[in-house]
Amino acid sequence: MQSLLDVLNKSAEFLQRKNVANSRLDAELLLAHYLECERLDLYLQYDRLLTESQLAELRPLVRRRSRREPLQYIIGEVDFLDLRIRVDNRALIPRSETEELVTLAIDQIQNPPDRILDLGTGSGVIAMGLANAFCQAEVTAVDSSMEAIQLASENLRLSGLNDRITLVQSDWFASVKGNYDMIVSNPPYLSLDEWDTSQPEIRGFEPVGALVSKDGGLYDAQLILERAPEFLRGESPIVMEHGLGQYSVLAAMAEKRGYHSIESAQDISGRDRFLVARY
């Protein structure tokens, strides 16, 4: 048997040797996940002894992280706004920027919307966040990946929102019908070069189709902006996350397409990250 502190120290040192960032924090989170306790609770039980059978179950988790598998995929869930979301490699890991996207979208609505469209739903977090904010709204969540749709379906059932969100497998607007009071999207926006130089956690584990877009990362965002007016009710907003340095190109295209009230919104780091426009 080994004490919890010894196991924690050895795990952190092992992850550090494997060039894992935040190795101590990740070791703590893995151990807390395995022991089904809060991370801060570990500090109160450093003398706790772990059995050999427990160590045998814990080691594979640490090895997975040492191979740069994202911590969120190993733990299997993340917090998103007020939701607990199941995550795995069927969809992207929700980022803080996506929380900001949902909050921004909510702020754009003056009158409660009846219908909302989420393009590229992945694990379902955007649709779920919007459904929680607008309890009377019908939300349609679209993704081209059936694996992502299946993961989103699991999350809808776990959250009790499956009766209020309709999942549609579709290549963007291909199978979408009707008009909406708001369209929200976090499309792929990395260029192939950006993906090639991304962290191993991204490049090796997250679905490339949800990350990379043609034309230097702009293809999918431009396609969405081109088609969205067909599905927007008058004066309704589209709110979109985009890559760094892409706003000016997308804003110019939106203006040419006939959008108005085109604005940029910054992420928490002060970088242009979101486009808001109305048609």
PDB file of C-alpha atoms in Angstrom:
ATOM      1  CA  MET A   1       0.000   0.000   0.000  1.00  0.00           C
ATOM      2  CA  GLN A   2       1.036   3.604  -0.548  1.00  0.00           C
ATOM      3  CA  SER A   3      -0.137   6.826   1.023  1.00  0.00           C
ATOM      4  CA  LEU A   4      -2.295   9.155  -1.014  1.00  0.00           C
ATOM      5  CA  LEU A   5       0.432  11.819  -0.863  1.00  0.00           C
ATOM      6  CA  ASP A   6       3.062   9.422  -2.204  1.00  0.00           C
ATOM      7  CA  VAL A   7       0.782   8.374  -5.048  1.00  0.00           C
ATOM      8  CA  LEU A   8       0.005  11.987  -5.841  1.00  0.00           C
ATOM      9  CA  ASN A   9       3.662  13.004  -5.875  1.00  0.00           C
ATOM     10  CA  LYS A  10       4.728  10.063  -8.034  1.00  0.00           C
ATOM     11  CA  SER A  11       1.879  10.629 -10.490  1.00  0.00           C
ATOM     12  CA  ALA A  12       2.698  14.318 -10.823  1.00  0.00           C
ATOM     13  CA  GLU A  13       6.399  13.583 -11.358  1.00  0.00           C
ATOM     14  CA  PHE A  14       5.566  10.964 -13.984  1.00  0.00           C
ATOM     15  CA  LEU A  15       3.298  13.375 -15.878  1.00  0.00           C
ATOM     16  CA  GLN A  16       5.910  16.106 -15.679  1.00  0.00           C
ATOM     17  CA  ARG A  17       8.497  13.795 -17.259  1.00  0.00           C
ATOM     18  CA  LYS A  18       6.019  13.252 -20.095  1.00  0.00           C
ATOM     19  CA  ASN A  19       5.795  17.028 -20.653  1.00  0.00           C
ATOM     20  CA  VAL A  20       2.205  17.284 -19.480  1.00  0.00           C
ATOM     21  CA  ALA A  21       1.353  20.872 -18.581  1.00  0.00           C
ATOM     22  CA  ASN A  22      -0.082  21.429 -15.104  1.00  0.00           C
ATOM     23  CA  SER A  23       1.097  17.970 -14.115  1.00  0.00           C
ATOM     24  CA  ARG A  24       0.408  18.426 -10.399  1.00  0.00           C
ATOM     25  CA  LEU A  25      -3.098  19.743 -10.972  1.00  0.00           C
ATOM     26  CA  ASP A  26      -3.893  16.963 -13.435  1.00  0.00           C
ATOM     27  CA  ALA A  27      -2.622  14.336 -10.989  1.00  0.00           C
ATOM     28  CA  GLU A  28      -4.848  15.789  -8.285  1.00  0.00           C
ATOM     29  CA  LEU A  29      -7.884  15.860 -10.559  1.00  0.00           C
ATOM     30  CA  LEU A  30      -7.335  12.273 -11.694  1.00  0.00           C
ATOM     31  CA  LEU A  31      -6.951  11.066  -8.130  1.00  0.00           C
ATOM     32  CA  ALA A  32     -10.017  12.990  -6.967  1.00  0.00           C
ATOM     33  CA  HIS A  33     -11.988  11.560  -9.884  1.00  0.00           C
ATOM     34  CA  TYR A  34     -10.913   8.028  -9.038  1.00  0.00           C
ATOM     35  CA  LEU A  35     -11.686   8.446  -5.329  1.00  0.00           C
ATOM     36  CA  GLU A  36     -14.981  10.219  -6.103  1.00  0.00           C
ATOM     37  CA  CYS A  37     -14.171  13.238  -3.982  1.00  0.00           C
ATOM     38  CA  GLU A  38     -13.469  16.918  -4.479  1.00  0.00           C
ATOM     39  CA  ARG A  39      -9.919  17.908  -5.306  1.00  0.00           C
ATOM     40  CA  LEU A  40      -9.584  19.960  -2.118  1.00  0.00           C
ATOM     41  CA  ASP A  41     -10.637  16.917  -0.085  1.00  0.00           C
ATOM     42  CA  LEU A  42      -7.339  15.273  -1.042  1.00  0.00           C
ATOM     43  CA  TYR A  43      -5.461  17.708   1.185  1.00  0.00           C
ATOM     44  CA  LEU A  44      -7.327  16.403   4.222  1.00  0.00           C
ATOM     45  CA  GLN A  45      -6.412  12.763   3.654  1.00  0.00           C
ATOM     46  CA  TYR A  46      -2.769  12.700   2.589  1.00  0.00           C
ATOM     47  CA  ASP A  47      -2.118   9.822   5.021  1.00  0.00           C
ATOM     48  CA  ARG A  48      -4.862   7.654   3.539  1.00  0.00           C
ATOM     49  CA  LEU A  49      -3.488   4.356   2.314  1.00  0.00           C
ATOM     50  CA  LEU A  50      -4.375   3.089  -1.154  1.00  0.00           C
ATOM     51  CA  THR A  51      -4.458  -0.644  -1.723  1.00  0.00           C
ATOM     52  CA  GLU A  52      -2.673  -2.438  -4.541  1.00  0.00           C
ATOM     53  CA  SER A  53      -5.981  -3.093  -6.260  1.00  0.00           C
ATOM     54  CA  GLN A  54      -6.777   0.630  -6.123  1.00  0.00           C
ATOM     55  CA  LEU A  55      -3.360   1.484  -7.511  1.00  0.00           C
ATOM     56  CA  ALA A  56      -3.878  -1.022 -10.325  1.00  0.00           C
ATOM     57  CA  GLU A  57      -7.079   0.806 -11.293  1.00  0.00           C
ATOM     58  CA  LEU A  58      -5.549   4.274 -10.979  1.00  0.00           C
ATOM     59  CA  ARG A  59      -2.368   3.682 -13.001  1.00  0.00           C
ATOM     60  CA  PRO A  60      -4.114   3.289 -16.395  1.00  0.00           C
ATOM     61  CA  LEU A  61      -5.758   6.687 -15.900  1.00  0.00           C
ATOM     62  CA  VAL A  62      -2.388   8.320 -15.270  1.00  0.00           C
ATOM     63  CA  ARG A  63      -0.867   6.510 -18.258  1.00  0.00           C
ATOM     64  CA  ARG A  64      -3.656   7.765 -20.513  1.00  0.00           C
ATOM     65  CA  ARG A  65      -2.896  11.336 -19.461  1.00  0.00           C
ATOM     66  CA  SER A  66       0.831  10.749 -19.995  1.00  0.00           C
ATOM     67  CA  ARG A  67       0.008   9.897 -23.617  1.00  0.00           C
ATOM     68  CA  ARG A  68      -1.579  13.353 -23.797  1.00  0.00           C
ATOM     69  CA  GLU A  69      -5.167  12.187 -23.890  1.00  0.00           C
ATOM     70  CA  PRO A  70      -7.205  15.176 -22.678  1.00  0.00           C
ATOM     71  CA  LEU A  71      -8.015  15.100 -18.993  1.00  0.00           C
ATOM     72  CA  GLN A  72     -11.671  15.793 -19.772  1.00  0.00           C
ATOM     73  CA  TYR A  73     -11.953  12.649 -21.899  1.00  0.00           C
ATOM     74  CA  ILE A  74     -10.378  10.547 -19.140  1.00  0.00           C
ATOM     75  CA  ILE A  75     -12.682  11.936 -16.463  1.00  0.00           C
ATOM     76  CA  GLY A  76     -15.586  11.801 -18.907  1.00  0.00           C
ATOM     77  CA  GLU A  77     -17.403  14.980 -17.964  1.00  0.00           C
ATOM     78  CA  VAL A  78     -17.013  18.744 -17.646  1.00  0.00           C
ATOM     79  CA  ASP A  79     -18.909  21.633 -16.104  1.00  0.00           C
ATOM     80  CA  PHE A  80     -20.472  24.026 -18.606  1.00  0.00           C
ATOM     81  CA  LEU A  81     -22.335  27.019 -17.192  1.00  0.00           C
ATOM     82  CA  ASP A  82     -24.771  25.337 -14.770  1.00  0.00           C
ATOM     83  CA  LEU A  83     -24.642  21.976 -16.535  1.00  0.00           C
ATOM     84  CA  ARG A  84     -22.633  18.797 -16.070  1.00  0.00           C
ATOM     85  CA  ILE A  85     -21.759  17.495 -19.541  1.00  0.00           C
ATOM     86  CA  ARG A  86     -20.599  14.055 -20.650  1.00  0.00           C
ATOM     87  CA  VAL A  87     -17.620  14.299 -23.008  1.00  0.00           C
ATOM     88  CA  ASP A  88     -15.571  11.865 -25.061  1.00  0.00           C
ATOM     89  CA  ASN A  89     -13.811  11.842 -28.405  1.00  0.00           C
ATOM     90  CA  ARG A  90     -17.074  11.854 -30.347  1.00  0.00           C
ATOM     91  CA  ALA A  91     -17.112  15.652 -30.010  1.00  0.00           C
ATOM     92  CA  LEU A  92     -14.966  18.610 -29.040  1.00  0.00           C
ATOM     93  CA  ILE A  93     -14.311  19.423 -25.416  1.00  0.00           C
ATOM     94  CA  PRO A  94     -16.359  22.528 -24.552  1.00  0.00           C
ATOM     95  CA  ARG A  95     -14.085  25.533 -23.999  1.00  0.00           C
ATOM     96  CA  SER A  96     -14.518  28.660 -21.930  1.00  0.00           C
ATOM     97  CA  GLU A  97     -14.991  30.574 -25.191  1.00  0.00           C
ATOM     98  CA  THR A  98     -18.064  28.465 -25.910  1.00  0.00           C
ATOM     99  CA  GLU A  99     -19.521  29.465 -22.542  1.00  0.00           C
ATOM    100  CA  GLU A 100     -18.858  33.064 -23.569  1.00  0.00           C
ATOM    101  CA  LEU A 101     -20.594  32.393 -26.909  1.00  0.00           C
ATOM    102  CA  VAL A 102     -23.751  31.199 -25.149  1.00  0.00           C
ATOM    103  CA  THR A 103     -23.725  34.142 -22.737  1.00  0.00           C
ATOM    104  CA  LEU A 104     -23.239  36.562 -25.650  1.00  0.00           C
ATOM    105  CA  ALA A 105     -26.096  34.959 -27.585  1.00  0.00           C
ATOM    106  CA  ILE A 106     -28.417  35.263 -24.595  1.00  0.00           C
ATOM    107  CA  ASP A 107     -27.573  38.964 -24.301  1.00  0.00           C
ATOM    108  CA  GLN A 108     -28.585  39.581 -27.943  1.00  0.00           C
ATOM    109  CA  ILE A 109     -32.229  38.680 -27.368  1.00  0.00           C
ATOM    110  CA  GLN A 110     -34.636  41.419 -26.314  1.00  0.00           C
ATOM    111  CA  ASN A 111     -37.837  39.400 -26.682  1.00  0.00           C
ATOM    112  CA  PRO A 112     -37.987  35.734 -25.679  1.00  0.00           C
ATOM    113  CA  PRO A 113     -37.347  33.629 -28.802  1.00  0.00           C
ATOM    114  CA  ASP A 114     -39.704  30.936 -29.997  1.00  0.00           C
ATOM    115  CA  ARG A 115     -37.188  29.021 -32.125  1.00  0.00           C
ATOM    116  CA  ILE A 116     -33.391  28.777 -31.879  1.00  0.00           C
ATOM    117  CA  LEU A 117     -30.967  26.996 -34.225  1.00  0.00           C
ATOM    118  CA  ASP A 118     -27.614  25.659 -32.980  1.00  0.00           C
ATOM    119  CA  LEU A 119     -25.316  24.754 -35.875  1.00  0.00           C
ATOM    120  CA  GLY A 120     -22.544  22.293 -35.013  1.00  0.00           C
ATOM    121  CA  THR A 121     -23.872  21.195 -31.650  1.00  0.00           C
ATOM    122  CA  GLY A 122     -21.167  18.623 -30.816  1.00  0.00           C
ATOM    123  CA  SER A 123     -21.853  17.425 -27.276  1.00  0.00           C
ATOM    124  CA  GLY A 124     -24.988  19.584 -27.178  1.00  0.00           C
ATOM    125  CA  VAL A 125     -23.724  22.243 -24.777  1.00  0.00           C
ATOM    126  CA  ILE A 126     -24.742  25.320 -26.770  1.00  0.00           C
ATOM    127  CA  ALA A 127     -28.277  24.042 -27.329  1.00  0.00           C
ATOM    128  CA  MET A 128     -28.580  23.037 -23.687  1.00  0.00           C
ATOM    129  CA  GLY A 129     -27.329  26.370 -22.402  1.00  0.00           C
ATOM    130  CA  LEU A 130     -29.787  28.240 -24.618  1.00  0.00           C
ATOM    131  CA  ALA A 131     -32.667  25.935 -23.699  1.00  0.00           C
ATOM    132  CA  ASN A 132     -31.983  26.597 -20.023  1.00  0.00           C
ATOM    133  CA  ALA A 133     -31.967  30.351 -20.630  1.00  0.00           C
ATOM    134  CA  PHE A 134     -35.130  30.417 -22.762  1.00  0.00           C
ATOM    135  CA  CYS A 135     -37.498  27.906 -21.232  1.00  0.00           C
ATOM    136  CA  GLN A 136     -40.274  28.515 -23.758  1.00  0.00           C
ATOM    137  CA  ALA A 137     -38.091  28.171 -26.844  1.00  0.00           C
ATOM    138  CA  GLU A 138     -37.884  25.237 -29.232  1.00  0.00           C
ATOM    139  CA  VAL A 139     -34.203  24.522 -29.911  1.00  0.00           C
ATOM    140  CA  THR A 140     -32.963  22.656 -32.978  1.00  0.00           C
ATOM    141  CA  ALA A 141     -29.399  21.328 -32.669  1.00  0.00           C
ATOM    142  CA  VAL A 142     -27.593  20.285 -35.853  1.00  0.00           C
ATOM    143  CA  ASP A 143     -24.412  18.300 -36.429  1.00  0.00           C
ATOM    144  CA  SER A 144     -23.080  16.412 -39.434  1.00  0.00           C
ATOM    145  CA  SER A 145     -21.524  13.710 -37.224  1.00  0.00           C
ATOM    146  CA  MET A 146     -23.831  10.922 -36.093  1.00  0.00           C
ATOM    147  CA  GLU A 147     -21.383  10.154 -33.281  1.00  0.00           C
ATOM    148  CA  ALA A 148     -21.730  13.716 -32.008  1.00  0.00           C
ATOM    149  CA  ILE A 149     -25.519  13.492 -32.303  1.00  0.00           C
ATOM    150  CA  GLN A 150     -25.468  10.325 -30.193  1.00  0.00           C
ATOM    151  CA  LEU A 151     -23.343  12.007 -27.521  1.00  0.00           C
ATOM    152  CA  ALA A 152     -25.603  15.057 -27.517  1.00  0.00           C
ATOM    153  CA  SER A 153     -28.617  12.761 -27.144  1.00  0.00           C
ATOM    154  CA  GLU A 154     -27.062  11.192 -24.053  1.00  0.00           C
ATOM    155  CA  ASN A 155     -26.476  14.630 -22.563  1.00  0.00           C
ATOM    156  CA  LEU A 156     -30.030  15.740 -23.295  1.00  0.00           C
ATOM    157  CA  ARG A 157     -31.400  12.722 -21.459  1.00  0.00           C
ATOM    158  CA  LEU A 158     -29.088  13.267 -18.489  1.00  0.00           C
ATOM    159  CA  SER A 159     -30.101  16.924 -18.249  1.00  0.00           C
ATOM    160  CA  GLY A 160     -33.809  16.330 -18.772  1.00  0.00           C
ATOM    161  CA  LEU A 161     -33.842  18.558 -21.854  1.00  0.00           C
ATOM    162  CA  ASN A 162     -34.530  15.882 -24.466  1.00  0.00           C
ATOM    163  CA  ASP A 163     -38.165  16.992 -24.836  1.00  0.00           C
ATOM    164  CA  ARG A 164     -37.171  20.568 -25.642  1.00  0.00           C
ATOM    165  CA  ILE A 165     -34.254  20.110 -28.033  1.00  0.00           C
ATOM    166  CA  THR A 166     -34.536  18.434 -31.421  1.00  0.00           C
ATOM    167  CA  LEU A 167     -31.362  16.845 -32.767  1.00  0.00           C
ATOM    168  CA  VAL A 168     -30.863  16.795 -36.539  1.00  0.00           C
ATOM    169  CA  GLN A 169     -28.038  15.147 -38.440  1.00  0.00           C
ATOM    170  CA  SER A 170     -27.320  17.589 -41.228  1.00  0.00           C
ATOM    171  CA  ASP A 171     -24.468  19.119 -43.164  1.00  0.00           C
ATOM    172  CA  TRP A 172     -25.157  22.614 -41.871  1.00  0.00           C
ATOM    173  CA  PHE A 173     -28.488  23.757 -43.377  1.00  0.00           C
ATOM    174  CA  ALA A 174     -29.020  20.780 -45.694  1.00  0.00           C
ATOM    175  CA  SER A 175     -31.789  19.184 -43.603  1.00  0.00           C
ATOM    176  CA  VAL A 176     -32.898  22.281 -41.670  1.00  0.00           C
ATOM    177  CA  LYS A 177     -36.424  23.582 -42.171  1.00  0.00           C
ATOM    178  CA  GLY A 178     -38.285  26.694 -41.046  1.00  0.00           C
ATOM    179  CA  ASN A 179     -37.227  30.048 -39.669  1.00  0.00           C
ATOM    180  CA  TYR A 180     -35.562  30.964 -36.411  1.00  0.00           C
ATOM    181  CA  ASP A 181     -35.321  33.874 -34.007  1.00  0.00           C
ATOM    182  CA  MET A 182     -31.625  33.252 -33.511  1.00  0.00           C
ATOM    183  CA  ILE A 183     -28.833  31.168 -35.026  1.00  0.00           C
ATOM    184  CA  VAL A 184     -25.792  30.317 -32.919  1.00  0.00           C
ATOM    185  CA  SER A 185     -22.758  28.463 -34.218  1.00  0.00           C
ATOM    186  CA  ASN A 186     -19.269  27.396 -33.241  1.00  0.00           C
ATOM    187  CA  PRO A 187     -18.077  26.026 -36.598  1.00  0.00           C
ATOM    188  CA  PRO A 188     -14.656  24.564 -37.401  1.00  0.00           C
ATOM    189  CA  TYR A 189     -12.247  27.448 -37.927  1.00  0.00           C
ATOM    190  CA  LEU A 190      -8.676  26.182 -37.637  1.00  0.00           C
ATOM    191  CA  SER A 191      -6.521  26.130 -40.746  1.00  0.00           C
ATOM    192  CA  LEU A 192      -4.680  22.908 -41.509  1.00  0.00           C
ATOM    193  CA  ASP A 193      -1.409  24.591 -40.514  1.00  0.00           C
ATOM    194  CA  GLU A 194      -2.883  25.608 -37.160  1.00  0.00           C
ATOM    195  CA  TRP A 195      -4.079  22.077 -36.559  1.00  0.00           C
ATOM    196  CA  ASP A 196      -0.661  20.647 -37.509  1.00  0.00           C
ATOM    197  CA  THR A 197       0.998  22.791 -34.841  1.00  0.00           C
ATOM    198  CA  SER A 198      -1.661  22.391 -32.142  1.00  0.00           C
ATOM    199  CA  GLN A 199      -1.126  20.644 -28.815  1.00  0.00           C
ATOM    200  CA  PRO A 200      -1.017  16.810 -28.860  1.00  0.00           C
ATOM    201  CA  GLU A 201      -4.228  16.767 -26.824  1.00  0.00           C
ATOM    202  CA  ILE A 202      -6.014  18.478 -29.707  1.00  0.00           C
ATOM    203  CA  ARG A 203      -4.240  16.941 -32.678  1.00  0.00           C
ATOM    204  CA  GLY A 204      -4.244  13.398 -31.385  1.00  0.00           C
ATOM    205  CA  PHE A 205      -7.674  13.041 -29.800  1.00  0.00           C
ATOM    206  CA  GLU A 206     -10.317  15.606 -30.744  1.00  0.00           C
ATOM    207  CA  PRO A 207     -12.279  15.089 -33.993  1.00  0.00           C
ATOM    208  CA  VAL A 208     -10.483  16.900 -36.795  1.00  0.00           C
ATOM    209  CA  GLY A 209     -13.715  17.515 -38.706  1.00  0.00           C
ATOM    210  CA  ALA A 210     -15.004  19.663 -35.849  1.00  0.00           C
ATOM    211  CA  LEU A 211     -11.791  21.698 -35.769  1.00  0.00           C
ATOM    212  CA  VAL A 212     -10.409  22.236 -39.267  1.00  0.00           C
ATOM    213  CA  SER A 213     -11.997  24.147 -42.124  1.00  0.00           C
ATOM    214  CA  LYS A 214     -10.831  24.723 -45.688  1.00  0.00           C
ATOM    215  CA  ASP A 215      -9.740  28.072 -47.086  1.00  0.00           C
ATOM    216  CA  GLY A 216      -7.492  28.892 -44.163  1.00  0.00           C
ATOM    217  CA  GLY A 217     -10.206  28.050 -41.637  1.00  0.00           C
ATOM    218  CA  LEU A 218     -12.877  30.295 -43.152  1.00  0.00           C
ATOM    219  CA  TYR A 219     -14.873  27.939 -45.369  1.00  0.00           C
ATOM    220  CA  ASP A 220     -17.557  26.764 -42.948  1.00  0.00           C
ATOM    221  CA  ALA A 221     -18.102  30.150 -41.306  1.00  0.00           C
ATOM    222  CA  GLN A 222     -18.529  31.766 -44.715  1.00  0.00           C
ATOM    223  CA  LEU A 223     -20.933  29.054 -45.836  1.00  0.00           C
ATOM    224  CA  ILE A 224     -23.048  29.597 -42.717  1.00  0.00           C
ATOM    225  CA  LEU A 225     -23.127  33.367 -43.223  1.00  0.00           C
ATOM    226  CA  GLU A 226     -24.137  32.887 -46.857  1.00  0.00           C
ATOM    227  CA  ARG A 227     -27.083  30.595 -46.086  1.00  0.00           C
ATOM    228  CA  ALA A 228     -28.280  31.895 -42.715  1.00  0.00           C
ATOM    229  CA  PRO A 229     -30.544  34.694 -44.077  1.00  0.00           C
ATOM    230  CA  GLU A 230     -32.786  32.032 -45.613  1.00  0.00           C
ATOM    231  CA  PHE A 231     -33.549  30.766 -42.094  1.00  0.00           C
ATOM    232  CA  LEU A 232     -33.581  33.961 -40.010  1.00  0.00           C
ATOM    233  CA  ARG A 233     -36.753  35.817 -39.166  1.00  0.00           C
ATOM    234  CA  GLY A 234     -36.531  39.571 -39.713  1.00  0.00           C
ATOM    235  CA  GLU A 235     -33.998  41.414 -37.529  1.00  0.00           C
ATOM    236  CA  SER A 236     -32.957  38.166 -35.836  1.00  0.00           C
ATOM    237  CA  PRO A 237     -29.283  37.734 -34.884  1.00  0.00           C
ATOM    238  CA  ILE A 238     -26.663  35.249 -35.858  1.00  0.00           C
ATOM    239  CA  VAL A 239     -23.933  34.812 -33.251  1.00  0.00           C
ATOM    240  CA  MET A 240     -20.823  32.949 -34.316  1.00  0.00           C
ATOM    241  CA  GLU A 241     -17.496  32.013 -32.786  1.00  0.00           C
ATOM    242  CA  HIS A 242     -14.512  32.336 -35.124  1.00  0.00           C
ATOM    243  CA  GLY A 243     -10.749  32.046 -35.184  1.00  0.00           C
ATOM    244  CA  LEU A 244      -8.222  34.716 -34.308  1.00  0.00           C
ATOM    245  CA  GLY A 245      -7.718  37.190 -37.135  1.00  0.00           C
ATOM    246  CA  GLN A 246     -10.846  36.121 -39.023  1.00  0.00           C
ATOM    247  CA  TYR A 247     -13.308  38.811 -37.975  1.00  0.00           C
ATOM    248  CA  SER A 248     -12.502  41.406 -40.659  1.00  0.00           C
ATOM    249  CA  VAL A 249     -12.923  38.896 -43.497  1.00  0.00           C
ATOM    250  CA  LEU A 250     -16.191  37.537 -42.091  1.00  0.00           C
ATOM    251  CA  ALA A 251     -17.556  41.009 -41.333  1.00  0.00           C
ATOM    252  CA  ALA A 252     -16.829  42.168 -44.879  1.00  0.00           C
ATOM    253  CA  MET A 253     -18.593  39.128 -46.279  1.00  0.00           C
ATOM    254  CA  ALA A 254     -21.574  39.650 -43.963  1.00  0.00           C
ATOM    255  CA  GLU A 255     -21.902  43.262 -45.084  1.00  0.00           C
ATOM    256  CA  LYS A 256     -21.749  42.238 -48.732  1.00  0.00           C
ATOM    257  CA  ARG A 257     -24.426  39.594 -48.102  1.00  0.00           C
ATOM    258  CA  GLY A 258     -26.773  42.236 -46.690  1.00  0.00           C
ATOM    259  CA  TYR A 259     -26.391  41.857 -42.933  1.00  0.00           C
ATOM    260  CA  HIS A 260     -26.481  44.937 -40.730  1.00  0.00           C
ATOM    261  CA  SER A 261     -25.543  45.787 -37.122  1.00  0.00           C
ATOM    262  CA  ILE A 262     -22.371  43.758 -37.624  1.00  0.00           C
ATOM    263  CA  GLU A 263     -20.268  43.745 -34.482  1.00  0.00           C
ATOM    264  CA  SER A 264     -17.258  42.026 -32.994  1.00  0.00           C
ATOM    265  CA  ALA A 265     -17.206  40.726 -29.439  1.00  0.00           C
ATOM    266  CA  GLN A 266     -14.051  39.841 -27.579  1.00  0.00           C
ATOM    267  CA  ASP A 267     -13.254  36.809 -25.482  1.00  0.00           C
ATOM    268  CA  ILE A 268     -12.087  37.059 -21.879  1.00  0.00           C
ATOM    269  CA  SER A 269      -8.538  37.667 -23.136  1.00  0.00           C
ATOM    270  CA  GLY A 270      -9.640  40.710 -25.146  1.00  0.00           C
ATOM    271  CA  ARG A 271      -9.269  39.046 -28.563  1.00  0.00           C
ATOM    272  CA  ASP A 272     -11.829  39.336 -31.365  1.00  0.00           C
ATOM    273  CA  ARG A 273     -13.545  35.946 -31.117  1.00  0.00           C
ATOM    274  CA  PHE A 274     -17.239  36.379 -31.940  1.00  0.00           C
ATOM    275  CA  LEU A 275     -19.266  37.909 -34.745  1.00  0.00           C
ATOM    276  CA  VAL A 276     -22.782  39.224 -34.183  1.00  0.00           C
ATOM    277  CA  ALA A 277     -24.953  40.335 -37.103  1.00  0.00           C
ATOM    278  CA  ARG A 278     -28.612  40.765 -38.004  1.00  0.00           C
ATOM    279  CA  TYR A 279     -30.429  40.346 -41.293  1.00  0.00           C
TER     280      TYR A 279
END
